[in-house]
Coordinates of C-alpha atoms in Angstrom, one line a residue:
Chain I
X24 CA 10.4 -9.3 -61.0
X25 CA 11.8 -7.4 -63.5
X26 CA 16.0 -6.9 -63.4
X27 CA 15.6 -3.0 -63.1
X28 CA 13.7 -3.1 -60.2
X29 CA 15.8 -6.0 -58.9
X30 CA 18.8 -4.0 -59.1
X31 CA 16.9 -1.0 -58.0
X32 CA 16.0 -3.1 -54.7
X33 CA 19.5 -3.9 -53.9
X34 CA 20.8 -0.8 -54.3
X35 CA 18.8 0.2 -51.7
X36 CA 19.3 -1.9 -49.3
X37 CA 22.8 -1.3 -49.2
X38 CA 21.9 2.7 -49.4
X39 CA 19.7 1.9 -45.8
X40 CA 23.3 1.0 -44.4
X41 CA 25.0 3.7 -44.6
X42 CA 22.2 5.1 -42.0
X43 CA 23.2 1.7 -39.5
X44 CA 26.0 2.2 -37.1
X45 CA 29.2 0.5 -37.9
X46 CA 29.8 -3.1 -35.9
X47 CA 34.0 -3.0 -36.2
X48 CA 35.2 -3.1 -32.5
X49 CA 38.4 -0.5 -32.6
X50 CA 40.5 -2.8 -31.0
X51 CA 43.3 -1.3 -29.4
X52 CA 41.4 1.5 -28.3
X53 CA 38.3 -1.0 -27.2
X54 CA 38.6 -4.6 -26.0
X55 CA 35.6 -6.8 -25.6
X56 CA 34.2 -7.2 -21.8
X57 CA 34.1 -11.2 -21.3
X58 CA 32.6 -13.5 -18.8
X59 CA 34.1 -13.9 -15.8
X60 CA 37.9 -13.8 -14.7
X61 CA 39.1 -16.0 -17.1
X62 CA 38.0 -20.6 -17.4
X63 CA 38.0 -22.3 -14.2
X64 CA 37.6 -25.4 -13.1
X65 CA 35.8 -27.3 -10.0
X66 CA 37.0 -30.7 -9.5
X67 CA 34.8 -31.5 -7.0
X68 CA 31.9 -31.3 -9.6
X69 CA 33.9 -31.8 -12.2
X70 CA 32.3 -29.5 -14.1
X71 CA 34.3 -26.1 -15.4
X72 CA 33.4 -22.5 -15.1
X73 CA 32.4 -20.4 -17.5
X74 CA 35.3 -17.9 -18.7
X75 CA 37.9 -16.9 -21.4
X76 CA 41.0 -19.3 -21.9
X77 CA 43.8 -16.9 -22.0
X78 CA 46.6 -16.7 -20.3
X79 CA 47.2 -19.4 -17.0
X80 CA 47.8 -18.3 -13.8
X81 CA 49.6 -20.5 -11.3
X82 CA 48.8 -20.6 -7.5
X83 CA 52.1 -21.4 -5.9
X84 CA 50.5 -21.9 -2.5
X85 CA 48.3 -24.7 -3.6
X86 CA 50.4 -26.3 -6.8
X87 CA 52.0 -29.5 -5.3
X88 CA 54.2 -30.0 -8.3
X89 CA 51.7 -33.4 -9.2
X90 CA 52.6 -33.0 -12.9
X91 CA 49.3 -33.7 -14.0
X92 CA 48.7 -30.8 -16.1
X93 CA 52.0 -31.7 -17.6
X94 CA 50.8 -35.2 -18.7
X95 CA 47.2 -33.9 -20.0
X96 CA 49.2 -31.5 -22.1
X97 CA 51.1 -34.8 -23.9
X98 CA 49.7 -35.5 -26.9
X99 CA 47.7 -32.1 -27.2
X100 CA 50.2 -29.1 -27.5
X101 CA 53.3 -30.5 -25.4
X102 CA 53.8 -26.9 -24.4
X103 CA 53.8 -27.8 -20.5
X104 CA 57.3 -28.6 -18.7
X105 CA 58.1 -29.4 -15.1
X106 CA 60.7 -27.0 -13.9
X107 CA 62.9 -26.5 -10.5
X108 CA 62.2 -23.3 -8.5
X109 CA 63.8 -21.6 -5.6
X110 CA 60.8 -21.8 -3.2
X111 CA 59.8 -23.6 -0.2
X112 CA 56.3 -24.8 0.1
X113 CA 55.2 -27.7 2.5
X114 CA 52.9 -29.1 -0.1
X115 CA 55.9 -29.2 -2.8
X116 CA 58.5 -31.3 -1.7
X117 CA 60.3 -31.8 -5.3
X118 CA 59.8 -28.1 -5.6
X119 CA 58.6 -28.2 -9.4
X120 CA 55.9 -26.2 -11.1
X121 CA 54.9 -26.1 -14.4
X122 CA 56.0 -23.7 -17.2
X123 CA 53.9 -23.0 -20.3
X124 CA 55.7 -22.3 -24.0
X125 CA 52.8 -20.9 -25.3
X126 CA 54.5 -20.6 -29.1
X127 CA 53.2 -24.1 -28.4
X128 CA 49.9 -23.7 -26.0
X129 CA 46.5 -24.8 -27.9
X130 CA 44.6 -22.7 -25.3
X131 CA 42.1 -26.0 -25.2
X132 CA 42.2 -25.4 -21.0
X133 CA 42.7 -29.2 -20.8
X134 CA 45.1 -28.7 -18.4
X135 CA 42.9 -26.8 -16.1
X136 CA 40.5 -29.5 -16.2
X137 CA 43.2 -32.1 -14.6
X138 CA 44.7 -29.7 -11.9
X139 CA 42.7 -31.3 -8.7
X140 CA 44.3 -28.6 -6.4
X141 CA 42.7 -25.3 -7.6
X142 CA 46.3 -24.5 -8.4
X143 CA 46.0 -23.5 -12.3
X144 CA 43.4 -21.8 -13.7
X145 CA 43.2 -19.6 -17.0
X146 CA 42.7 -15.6 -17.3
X147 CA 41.3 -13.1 -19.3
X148 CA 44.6 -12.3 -20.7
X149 CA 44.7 -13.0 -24.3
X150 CA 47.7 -10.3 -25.5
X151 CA 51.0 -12.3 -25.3
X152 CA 52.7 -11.5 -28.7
X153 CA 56.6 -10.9 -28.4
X154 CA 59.5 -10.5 -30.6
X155 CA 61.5 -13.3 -29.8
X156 CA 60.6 -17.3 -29.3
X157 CA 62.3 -17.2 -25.9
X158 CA 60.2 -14.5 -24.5
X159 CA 56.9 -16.6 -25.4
X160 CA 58.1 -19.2 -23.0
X161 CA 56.2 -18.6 -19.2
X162 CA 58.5 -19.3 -15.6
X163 CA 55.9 -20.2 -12.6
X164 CA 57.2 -16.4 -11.2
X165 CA 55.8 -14.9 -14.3
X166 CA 52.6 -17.3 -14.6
X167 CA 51.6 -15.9 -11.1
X168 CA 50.9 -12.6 -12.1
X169 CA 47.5 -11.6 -11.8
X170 CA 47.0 -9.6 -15.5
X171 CA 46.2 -6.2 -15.5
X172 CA 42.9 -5.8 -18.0
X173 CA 40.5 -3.1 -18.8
X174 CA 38.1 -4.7 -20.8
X175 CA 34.5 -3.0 -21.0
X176 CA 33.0 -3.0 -24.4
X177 CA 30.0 -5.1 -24.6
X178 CA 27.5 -5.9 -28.2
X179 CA 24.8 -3.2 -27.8
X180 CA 21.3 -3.9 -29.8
X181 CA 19.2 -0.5 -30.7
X182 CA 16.9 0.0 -33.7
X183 CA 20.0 1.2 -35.3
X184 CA 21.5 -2.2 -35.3
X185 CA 24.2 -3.8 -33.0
X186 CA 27.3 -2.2 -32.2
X187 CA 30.3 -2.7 -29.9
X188 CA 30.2 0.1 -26.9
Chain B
X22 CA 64.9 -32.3 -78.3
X23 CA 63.1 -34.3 -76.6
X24 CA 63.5 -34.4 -72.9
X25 CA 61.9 -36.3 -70.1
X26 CA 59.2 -34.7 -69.0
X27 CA 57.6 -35.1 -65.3
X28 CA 54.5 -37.3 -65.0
X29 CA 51.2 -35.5 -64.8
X30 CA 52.6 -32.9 -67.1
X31 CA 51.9 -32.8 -70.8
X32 CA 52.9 -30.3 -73.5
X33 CA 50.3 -28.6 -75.7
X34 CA 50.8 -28.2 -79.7
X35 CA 49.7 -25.0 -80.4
X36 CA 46.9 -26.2 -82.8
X37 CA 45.4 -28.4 -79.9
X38 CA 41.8 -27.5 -79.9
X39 CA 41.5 -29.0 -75.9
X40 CA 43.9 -26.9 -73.4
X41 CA 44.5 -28.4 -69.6
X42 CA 44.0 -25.4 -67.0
X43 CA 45.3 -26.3 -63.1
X44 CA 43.5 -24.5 -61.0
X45 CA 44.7 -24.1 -57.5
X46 CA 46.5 -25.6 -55.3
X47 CA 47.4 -22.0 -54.7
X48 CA 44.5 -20.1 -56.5
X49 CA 42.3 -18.5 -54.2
X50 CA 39.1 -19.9 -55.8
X51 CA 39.8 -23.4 -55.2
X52 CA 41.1 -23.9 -51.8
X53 CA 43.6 -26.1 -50.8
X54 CA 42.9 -28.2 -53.4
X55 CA 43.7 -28.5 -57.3
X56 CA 41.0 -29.1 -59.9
X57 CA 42.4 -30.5 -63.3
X58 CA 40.3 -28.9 -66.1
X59 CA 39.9 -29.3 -69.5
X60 CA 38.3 -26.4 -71.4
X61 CA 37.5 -26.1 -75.3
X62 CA 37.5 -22.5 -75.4
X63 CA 35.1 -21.0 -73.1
X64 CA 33.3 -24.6 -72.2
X65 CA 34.6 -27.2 -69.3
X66 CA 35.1 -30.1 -71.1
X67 CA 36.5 -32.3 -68.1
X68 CA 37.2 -32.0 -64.6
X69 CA 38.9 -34.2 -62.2
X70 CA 39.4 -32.9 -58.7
X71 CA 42.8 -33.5 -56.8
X72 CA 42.3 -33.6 -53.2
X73 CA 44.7 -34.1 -50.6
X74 CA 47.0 -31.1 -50.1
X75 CA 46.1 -30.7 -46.3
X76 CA 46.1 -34.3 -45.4
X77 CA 47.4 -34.1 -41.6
X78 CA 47.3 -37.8 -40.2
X79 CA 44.1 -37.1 -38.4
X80 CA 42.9 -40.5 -38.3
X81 CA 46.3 -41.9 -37.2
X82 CA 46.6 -39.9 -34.4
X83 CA 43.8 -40.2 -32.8
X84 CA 45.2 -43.9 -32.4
X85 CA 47.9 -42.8 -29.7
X86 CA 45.8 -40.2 -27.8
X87 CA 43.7 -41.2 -25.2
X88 CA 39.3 -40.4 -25.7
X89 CA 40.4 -36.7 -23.9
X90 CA 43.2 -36.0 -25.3
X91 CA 42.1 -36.5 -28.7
X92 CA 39.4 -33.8 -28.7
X93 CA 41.4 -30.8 -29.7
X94 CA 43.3 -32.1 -32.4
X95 CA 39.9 -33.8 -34.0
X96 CA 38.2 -30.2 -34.6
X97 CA 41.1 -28.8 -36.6
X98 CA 39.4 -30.2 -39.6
X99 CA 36.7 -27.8 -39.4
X100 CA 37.8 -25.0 -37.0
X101 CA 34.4 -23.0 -37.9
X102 CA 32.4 -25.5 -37.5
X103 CA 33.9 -27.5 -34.0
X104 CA 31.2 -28.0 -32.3
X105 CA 29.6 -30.3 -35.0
X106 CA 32.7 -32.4 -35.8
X107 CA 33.0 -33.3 -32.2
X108 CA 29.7 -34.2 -31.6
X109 CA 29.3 -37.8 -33.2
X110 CA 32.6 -38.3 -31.5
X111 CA 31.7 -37.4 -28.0
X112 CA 28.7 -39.7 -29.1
X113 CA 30.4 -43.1 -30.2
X114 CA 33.0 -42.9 -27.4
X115 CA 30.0 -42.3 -24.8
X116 CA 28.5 -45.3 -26.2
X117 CA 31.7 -47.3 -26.2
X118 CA 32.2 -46.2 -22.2
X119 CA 28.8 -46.7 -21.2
X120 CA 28.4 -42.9 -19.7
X121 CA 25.2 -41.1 -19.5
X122 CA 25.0 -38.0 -20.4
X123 CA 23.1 -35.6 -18.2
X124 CA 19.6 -33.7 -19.4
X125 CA 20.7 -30.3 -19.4
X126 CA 24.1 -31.0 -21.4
X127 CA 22.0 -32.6 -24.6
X128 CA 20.5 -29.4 -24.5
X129 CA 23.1 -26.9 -24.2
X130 CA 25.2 -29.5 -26.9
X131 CA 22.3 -28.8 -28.7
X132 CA 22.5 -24.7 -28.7
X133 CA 26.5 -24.7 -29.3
X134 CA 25.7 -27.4 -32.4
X135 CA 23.3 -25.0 -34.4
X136 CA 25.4 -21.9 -33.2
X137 CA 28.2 -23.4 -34.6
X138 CA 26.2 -24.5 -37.9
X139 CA 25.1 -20.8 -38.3
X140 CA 29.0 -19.5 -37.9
X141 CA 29.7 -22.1 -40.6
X142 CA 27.0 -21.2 -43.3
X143 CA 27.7 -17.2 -42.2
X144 CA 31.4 -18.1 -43.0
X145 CA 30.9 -20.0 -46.3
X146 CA 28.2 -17.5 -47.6
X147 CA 30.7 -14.9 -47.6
X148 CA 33.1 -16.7 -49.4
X149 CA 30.4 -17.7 -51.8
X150 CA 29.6 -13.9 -52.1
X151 CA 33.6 -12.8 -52.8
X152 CA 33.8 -15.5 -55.3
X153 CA 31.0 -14.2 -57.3
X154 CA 32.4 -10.6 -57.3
X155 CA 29.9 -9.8 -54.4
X156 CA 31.9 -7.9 -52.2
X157 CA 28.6 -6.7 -49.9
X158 CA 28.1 -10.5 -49.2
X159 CA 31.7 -11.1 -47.6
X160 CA 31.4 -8.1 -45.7
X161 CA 27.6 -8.3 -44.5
X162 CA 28.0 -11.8 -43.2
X163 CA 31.3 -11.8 -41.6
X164 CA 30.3 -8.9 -39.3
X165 CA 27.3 -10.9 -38.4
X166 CA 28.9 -13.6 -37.8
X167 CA 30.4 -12.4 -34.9
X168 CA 27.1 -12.1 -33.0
X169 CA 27.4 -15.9 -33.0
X170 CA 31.3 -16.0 -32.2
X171 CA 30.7 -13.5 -29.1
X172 CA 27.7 -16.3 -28.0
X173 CA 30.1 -18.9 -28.1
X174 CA 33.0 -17.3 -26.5
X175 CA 31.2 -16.6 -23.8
X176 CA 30.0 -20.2 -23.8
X177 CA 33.0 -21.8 -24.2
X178 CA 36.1 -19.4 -23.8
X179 CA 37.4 -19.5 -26.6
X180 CA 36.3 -17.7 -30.3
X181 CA 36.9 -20.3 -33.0
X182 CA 38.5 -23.8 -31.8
X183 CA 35.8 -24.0 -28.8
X184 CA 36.6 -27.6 -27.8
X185 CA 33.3 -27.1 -26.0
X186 CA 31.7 -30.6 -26.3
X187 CA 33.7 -33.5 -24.5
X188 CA 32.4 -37.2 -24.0
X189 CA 30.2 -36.9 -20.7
X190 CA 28.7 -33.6 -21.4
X191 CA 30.3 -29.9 -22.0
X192 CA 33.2 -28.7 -20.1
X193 CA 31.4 -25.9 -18.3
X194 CA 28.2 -24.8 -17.7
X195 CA 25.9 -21.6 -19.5
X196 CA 27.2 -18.4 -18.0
X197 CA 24.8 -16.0 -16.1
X198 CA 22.1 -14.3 -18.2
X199 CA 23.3 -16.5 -21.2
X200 CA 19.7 -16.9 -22.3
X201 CA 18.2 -13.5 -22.1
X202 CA 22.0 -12.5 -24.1
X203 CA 21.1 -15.4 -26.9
X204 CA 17.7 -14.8 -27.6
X205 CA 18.5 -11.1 -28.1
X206 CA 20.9 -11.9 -30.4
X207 CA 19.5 -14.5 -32.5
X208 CA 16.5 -12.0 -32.9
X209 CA 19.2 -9.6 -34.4
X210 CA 20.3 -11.6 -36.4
X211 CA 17.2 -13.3 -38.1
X212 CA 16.0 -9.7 -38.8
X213 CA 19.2 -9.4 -40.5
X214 CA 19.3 -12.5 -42.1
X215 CA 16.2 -11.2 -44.0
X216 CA 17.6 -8.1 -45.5
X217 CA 20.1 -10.5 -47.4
X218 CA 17.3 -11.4 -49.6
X219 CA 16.7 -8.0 -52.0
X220 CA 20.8 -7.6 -51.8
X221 CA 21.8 -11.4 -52.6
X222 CA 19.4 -14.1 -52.8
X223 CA 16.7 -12.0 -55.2
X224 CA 19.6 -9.9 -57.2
X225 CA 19.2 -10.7 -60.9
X226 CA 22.7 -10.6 -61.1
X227 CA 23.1 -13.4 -58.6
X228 CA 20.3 -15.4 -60.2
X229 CA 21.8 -14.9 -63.5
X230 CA 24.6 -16.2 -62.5
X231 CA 23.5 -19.1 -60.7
X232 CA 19.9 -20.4 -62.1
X233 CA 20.2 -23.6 -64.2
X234 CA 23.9 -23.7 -63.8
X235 CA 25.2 -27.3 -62.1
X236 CA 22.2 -29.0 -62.4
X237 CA 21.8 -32.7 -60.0
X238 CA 18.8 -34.4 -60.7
X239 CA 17.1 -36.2 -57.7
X240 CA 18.2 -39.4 -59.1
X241 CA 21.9 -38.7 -59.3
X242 CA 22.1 -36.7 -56.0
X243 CA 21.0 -40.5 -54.7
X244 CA 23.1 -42.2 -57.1
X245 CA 26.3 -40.0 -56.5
X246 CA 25.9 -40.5 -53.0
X247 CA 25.7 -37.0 -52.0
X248 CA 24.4 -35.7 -48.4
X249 CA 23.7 -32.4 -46.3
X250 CA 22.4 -29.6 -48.4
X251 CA 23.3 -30.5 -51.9
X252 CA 21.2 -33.7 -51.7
X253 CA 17.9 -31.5 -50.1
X254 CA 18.7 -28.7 -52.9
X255 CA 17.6 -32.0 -54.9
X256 CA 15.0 -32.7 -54.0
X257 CA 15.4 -35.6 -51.6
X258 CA 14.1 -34.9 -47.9
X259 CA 17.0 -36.5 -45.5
X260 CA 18.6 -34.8 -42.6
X261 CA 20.0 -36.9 -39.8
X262 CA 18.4 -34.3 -37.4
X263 CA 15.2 -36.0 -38.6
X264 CA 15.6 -39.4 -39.6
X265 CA 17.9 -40.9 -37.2
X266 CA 17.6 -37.4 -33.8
X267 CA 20.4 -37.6 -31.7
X268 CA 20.5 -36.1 -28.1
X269 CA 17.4 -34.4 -28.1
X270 CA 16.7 -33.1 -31.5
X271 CA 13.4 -35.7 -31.6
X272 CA 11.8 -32.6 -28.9
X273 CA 12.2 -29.8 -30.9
X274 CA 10.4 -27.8 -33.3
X275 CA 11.8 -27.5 -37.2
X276 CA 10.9 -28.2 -40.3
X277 CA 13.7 -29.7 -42.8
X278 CA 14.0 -27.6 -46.1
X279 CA 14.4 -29.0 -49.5
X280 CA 14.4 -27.6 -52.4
X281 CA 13.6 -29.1 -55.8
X282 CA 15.6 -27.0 -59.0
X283 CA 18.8 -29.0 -58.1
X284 CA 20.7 -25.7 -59.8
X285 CA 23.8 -23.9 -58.0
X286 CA 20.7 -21.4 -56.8
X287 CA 19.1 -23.7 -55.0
X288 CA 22.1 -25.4 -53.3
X289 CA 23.1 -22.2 -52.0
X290 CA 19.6 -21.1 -51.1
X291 CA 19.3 -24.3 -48.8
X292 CA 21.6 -23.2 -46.5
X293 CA 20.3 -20.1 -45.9
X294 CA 17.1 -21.2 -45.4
X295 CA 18.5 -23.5 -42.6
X296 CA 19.8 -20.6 -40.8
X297 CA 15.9 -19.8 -39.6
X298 CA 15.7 -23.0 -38.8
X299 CA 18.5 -23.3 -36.3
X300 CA 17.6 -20.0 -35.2
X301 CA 13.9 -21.7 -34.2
X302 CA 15.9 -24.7 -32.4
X303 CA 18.2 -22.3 -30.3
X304 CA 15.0 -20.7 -29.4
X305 CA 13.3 -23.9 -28.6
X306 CA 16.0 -25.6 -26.7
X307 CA 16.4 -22.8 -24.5
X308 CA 12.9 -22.4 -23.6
X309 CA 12.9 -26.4 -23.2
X310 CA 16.1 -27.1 -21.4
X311 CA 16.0 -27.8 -17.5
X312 CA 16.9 -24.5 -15.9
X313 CA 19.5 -26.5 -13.0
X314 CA 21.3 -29.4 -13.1
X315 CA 24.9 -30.6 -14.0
X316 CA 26.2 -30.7 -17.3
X317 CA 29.1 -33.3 -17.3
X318 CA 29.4 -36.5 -15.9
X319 CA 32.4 -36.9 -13.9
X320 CA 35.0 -40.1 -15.8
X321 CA 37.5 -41.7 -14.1
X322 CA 40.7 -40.2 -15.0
X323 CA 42.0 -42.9 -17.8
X324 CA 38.8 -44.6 -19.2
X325 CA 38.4 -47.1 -21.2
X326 CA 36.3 -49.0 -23.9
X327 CA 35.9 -52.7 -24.0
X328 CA 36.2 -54.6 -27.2
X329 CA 33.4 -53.1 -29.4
X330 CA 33.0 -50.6 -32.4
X331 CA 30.1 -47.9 -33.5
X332 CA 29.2 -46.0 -35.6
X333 CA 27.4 -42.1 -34.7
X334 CA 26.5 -39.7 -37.4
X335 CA 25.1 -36.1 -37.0
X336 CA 24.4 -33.4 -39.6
X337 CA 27.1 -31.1 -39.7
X338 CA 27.3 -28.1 -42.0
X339 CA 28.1 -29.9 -45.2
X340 CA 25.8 -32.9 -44.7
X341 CA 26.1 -36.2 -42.6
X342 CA 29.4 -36.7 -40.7
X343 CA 30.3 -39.9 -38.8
X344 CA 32.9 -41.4 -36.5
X345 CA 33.4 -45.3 -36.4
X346 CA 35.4 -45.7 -33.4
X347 CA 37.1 -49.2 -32.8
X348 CA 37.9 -49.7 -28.8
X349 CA 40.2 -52.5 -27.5
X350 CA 40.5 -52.8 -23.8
X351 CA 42.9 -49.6 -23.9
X352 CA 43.0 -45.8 -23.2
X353 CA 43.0 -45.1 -26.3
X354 CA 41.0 -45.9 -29.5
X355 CA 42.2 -48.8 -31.7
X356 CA 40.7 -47.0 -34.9
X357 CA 39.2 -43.6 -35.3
X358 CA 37.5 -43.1 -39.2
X359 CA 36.1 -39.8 -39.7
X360 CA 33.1 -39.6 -42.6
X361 CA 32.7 -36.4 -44.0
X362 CA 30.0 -34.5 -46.1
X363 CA 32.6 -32.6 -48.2
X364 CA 34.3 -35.6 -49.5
X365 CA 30.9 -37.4 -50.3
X366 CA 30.0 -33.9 -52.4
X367 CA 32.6 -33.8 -54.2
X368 CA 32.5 -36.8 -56.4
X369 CA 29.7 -34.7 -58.3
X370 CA 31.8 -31.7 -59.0
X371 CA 32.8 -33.5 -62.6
X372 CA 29.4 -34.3 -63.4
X373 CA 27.9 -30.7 -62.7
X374 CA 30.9 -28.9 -64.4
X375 CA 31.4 -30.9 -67.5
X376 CA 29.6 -28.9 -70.2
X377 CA 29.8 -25.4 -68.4
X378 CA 31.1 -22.0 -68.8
X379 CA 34.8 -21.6 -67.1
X380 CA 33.5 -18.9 -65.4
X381 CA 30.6 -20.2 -64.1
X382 CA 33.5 -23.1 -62.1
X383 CA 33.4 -20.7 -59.0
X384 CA 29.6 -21.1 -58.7
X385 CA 29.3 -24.8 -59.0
X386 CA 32.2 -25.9 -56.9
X387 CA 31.4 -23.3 -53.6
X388 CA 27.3 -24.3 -53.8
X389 CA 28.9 -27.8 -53.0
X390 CA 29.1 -26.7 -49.5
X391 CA 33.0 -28.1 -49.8
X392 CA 35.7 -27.7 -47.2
X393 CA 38.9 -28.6 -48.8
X394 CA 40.3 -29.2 -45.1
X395 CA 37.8 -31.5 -43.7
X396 CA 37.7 -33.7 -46.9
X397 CA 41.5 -34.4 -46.7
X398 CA 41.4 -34.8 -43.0

């Protein structure tokens, strides 16, 4: 193969691109559809569901303040603290529920593996920046929002090459 | 004048005919690493690699978590390539427990392992390409790559520090339509992976640069002690996928691929060439794994090891990994020691560069297939 023609062949290759449909996702405009509502976790099998590990969400009707995510975060991130809150529930007698720094959260979901009480499970909600430190840390109040999302772009592959939307 | 000077730092009369260049820690060609050289003009006289800028302790703590806890901080060596560093992990502790592991998890282990090798080589082929001034190759294979990131986030939940593979199993199962989603894919891509051949791999520009550069004959790639693709690129057929199959690696269909020039060419060609290869096992395992079943086994909630050790190796990205793991009646491991391919490679970075051209360093030390990260651990 001569270097001309090697050159030559390059060349076009990269020419044939410009004909391909760009792959960028345009991400605040267009945000990646994802599996399910988010990683869940059965502990009767013991086996997790399929999901993104974004933001928690915390089930106040079923968290019985076990502190078990709390100790499976020891070790790993440390991000999870028992706190005090203002509610009644019969289950939670101590009245404590966890709250997540997530300056400090791994997102491994290790924590939703050890929760035996369907009470803490992950979302789709990945978006948490914030100007300040404090802001980043999570009360049980605020992990019990449900997250709005609109997510809806999915990889498309056409004879033109794969895209996103 | 004459004042004390720090040690490890030497001045230079200006009629010296040897000058010491430090490259790195901070330079963007070496990584977080520093590589003493010694040039005589525009030839490498001496190198001697300093390693150890990212040390983080690794081993140590793995000592006061317990066999759970440990496995997200024990993939931060490699963040690209997870699912591999955790595997002969999740293997020696599942030996030291006594836990079977159920059919369908080897499998789907199996998929996320050669996903995660292809997200590795895709990643280190485009820093290969920006380091030999070939701006199409960072670009062409970081796009791509995220074919395989998508795969895995939908797998696992998470884009690049999966912590996927646990001792027991994986943590969830294969999402619906996962297979029909990854065979599309992987045919994608292996129709793209061929078009990098006229625009990299065959470019006499490329091959200029790299042919005969960094030579390892067969004999010293044994001698040196080097594994993964640098020792096939040699010449020497051994791949722990092969010779000693984990999980179920023994039922599928590839071939290994060696490579006998020994040249930076051919140690950057080997990895590419694996990239079919894995795409052929993902295809395979998915047509051979068991459509049902569960995919962890279910560990009481503090386990522990008796008094025993082993030893588990895979292949990861950069060549043969292992994990002795030392257990004493406890929660957690007495002793964890992590062997990596990187640090076995680079002992041969002053043999191959001694006698070359200074700028002919960044094509010699990134064929080595070396993550400055995982070697320091």
């Amino acid at each position: 193969m001569s270097t001309a023609g090697g050159i030559i062949r390059a060349l076009n290759s990269g020419i044939k691109h410009l004909a391909i449909r760009r792959f960028t996702l345009r991400y605040p405009e267009q945000k990646l559809k994802f599996v399910g509502d988010g990683f869940q976790f059965n502990p009767e099998t013991g086996v997790g569901i399929a999901g993104l590990r974004g933001r928690h969400i915390l089930y106040h009707e079923h968290c019985t303040g076990c502190q078990l995510c709390s100790v499976a975060c020891e070790g790993i991130a440390e991000a999870i603290g028992m706190v005090k809150v203002n509610e009644t529930w019969k289950q939670n007698k101590k009245a404590i529920m966890p709250q997540i720094d997530y300056g400090k959260c791994v997102f491994c979901g290790l924590c939703v593996d050890a929760c035996p009480f369907y009470a803490l499970y992950m979302t789709n909600d990945y978006e948490l920046s914030s100007f300040t430190k404090s802001a980043l840390i999570y009360t049980p109040a605020q992990l019990a929002i449900k997250p709005k999302i609109s997510q809806d772009v999915e990889i498309k592959i056409d004879d033109r090459g794969a895209t996103h939307g | 004048m004459t004042t004390q000077l720090p040690p490890g730092i030497q001045l230079e009369k200006i009629d010296d005919r040897i000058m010491t260049l430090n490259v790195g820690p901070q330079h963007p060609g070496s990584g977080h690493m520093r590589l003493i050289i010694k040039v005589d003009g525009d030839y490498i006289v001496s190198c001697d690699p300093d390693p150890g800028y990212v040390h983080r302790g690794e081993e140590k703590m793995a000592e006061y978590r317990n066999y759970i806890q440990n496995v997200p901080h024990l993939e931060r060596p490699v963040i690209h390539d997870s699912s591999n560093i955790l595997y002969p992990y999740c293997l020696a502790v599942e030996e030291l427990l006594g836990i079977e592991v159920p059919e369908r998890a080897k499998y789907v282990r199996v998929i996320a392992a050669e996903l995660n090798r292809c997200i590795y080589t895709l990643y280190w082929l485009a820093i290969y390409g920006i380091f030999l001034g070939h701006s199409t190759m960072f670009m062409w294979p970081a796009g791509d790559r995220e074919l395989f990131i998508d795969l895995l986030e939908a797998m696992s939940g998470a884009r690049v520090t999966h912590a996927y593979l646990v001792p027991g199993g994986v943590r969830n199962d294969l999402p619906a339509n996962f297979e029909e989603r990854c065979l599309r894919q992987v045919d994608y891509f292996e129709k793209r992976l061929k078009e990098y051949q006229a625009v990299f791999y065959k470019n006499p520009i490329l091959i200029s640069r790299t042919e005969g550069t960094g030579i390892l004959s067969r004999t010293d790639a044994i001698r040196l002690g080097t594994t993964g693709s640098v020792l096939r690129a040699s010449g020497v057929n051994f791949d722990i996928r092969k010779k000693e199959p984990y999980d179920v690696y023994e039922n599928l269909d590839f071939e290994t691929v060696v490579m006998k020039e020994g040249d930076s060419y051919a140690r950057s060609y080997v990895p590419y060439l694996e990239m079919f290869e894995s795409c052929r096992i993902i295809r395979d395992a998915i047509r051979k794994m068991p459509k049902s079943g569960s995919v962890r086994t279910k560990l009481k909630p503090n386990p522990k090891g008796g008094n025993e050790e082993v030893y588990k190796r895979v292949e990861s990205g950069r060549g043969a990994l292992g994990y002795y793991v030392v257990s004493n009646n406890r929660p957690e491991p007495y002793r964890v020691k992590i062997s990596v391919g990187s640090f076995r490679n680079l002992i041969c970075m002053p043999y191959l560069l001694k006698g070359e051209l200074l700028g002919n360093m960044p094509a010699v030390y990134w064929s080595l297939n070396y993550w400055p990260v995982e070697a320091d651990r």
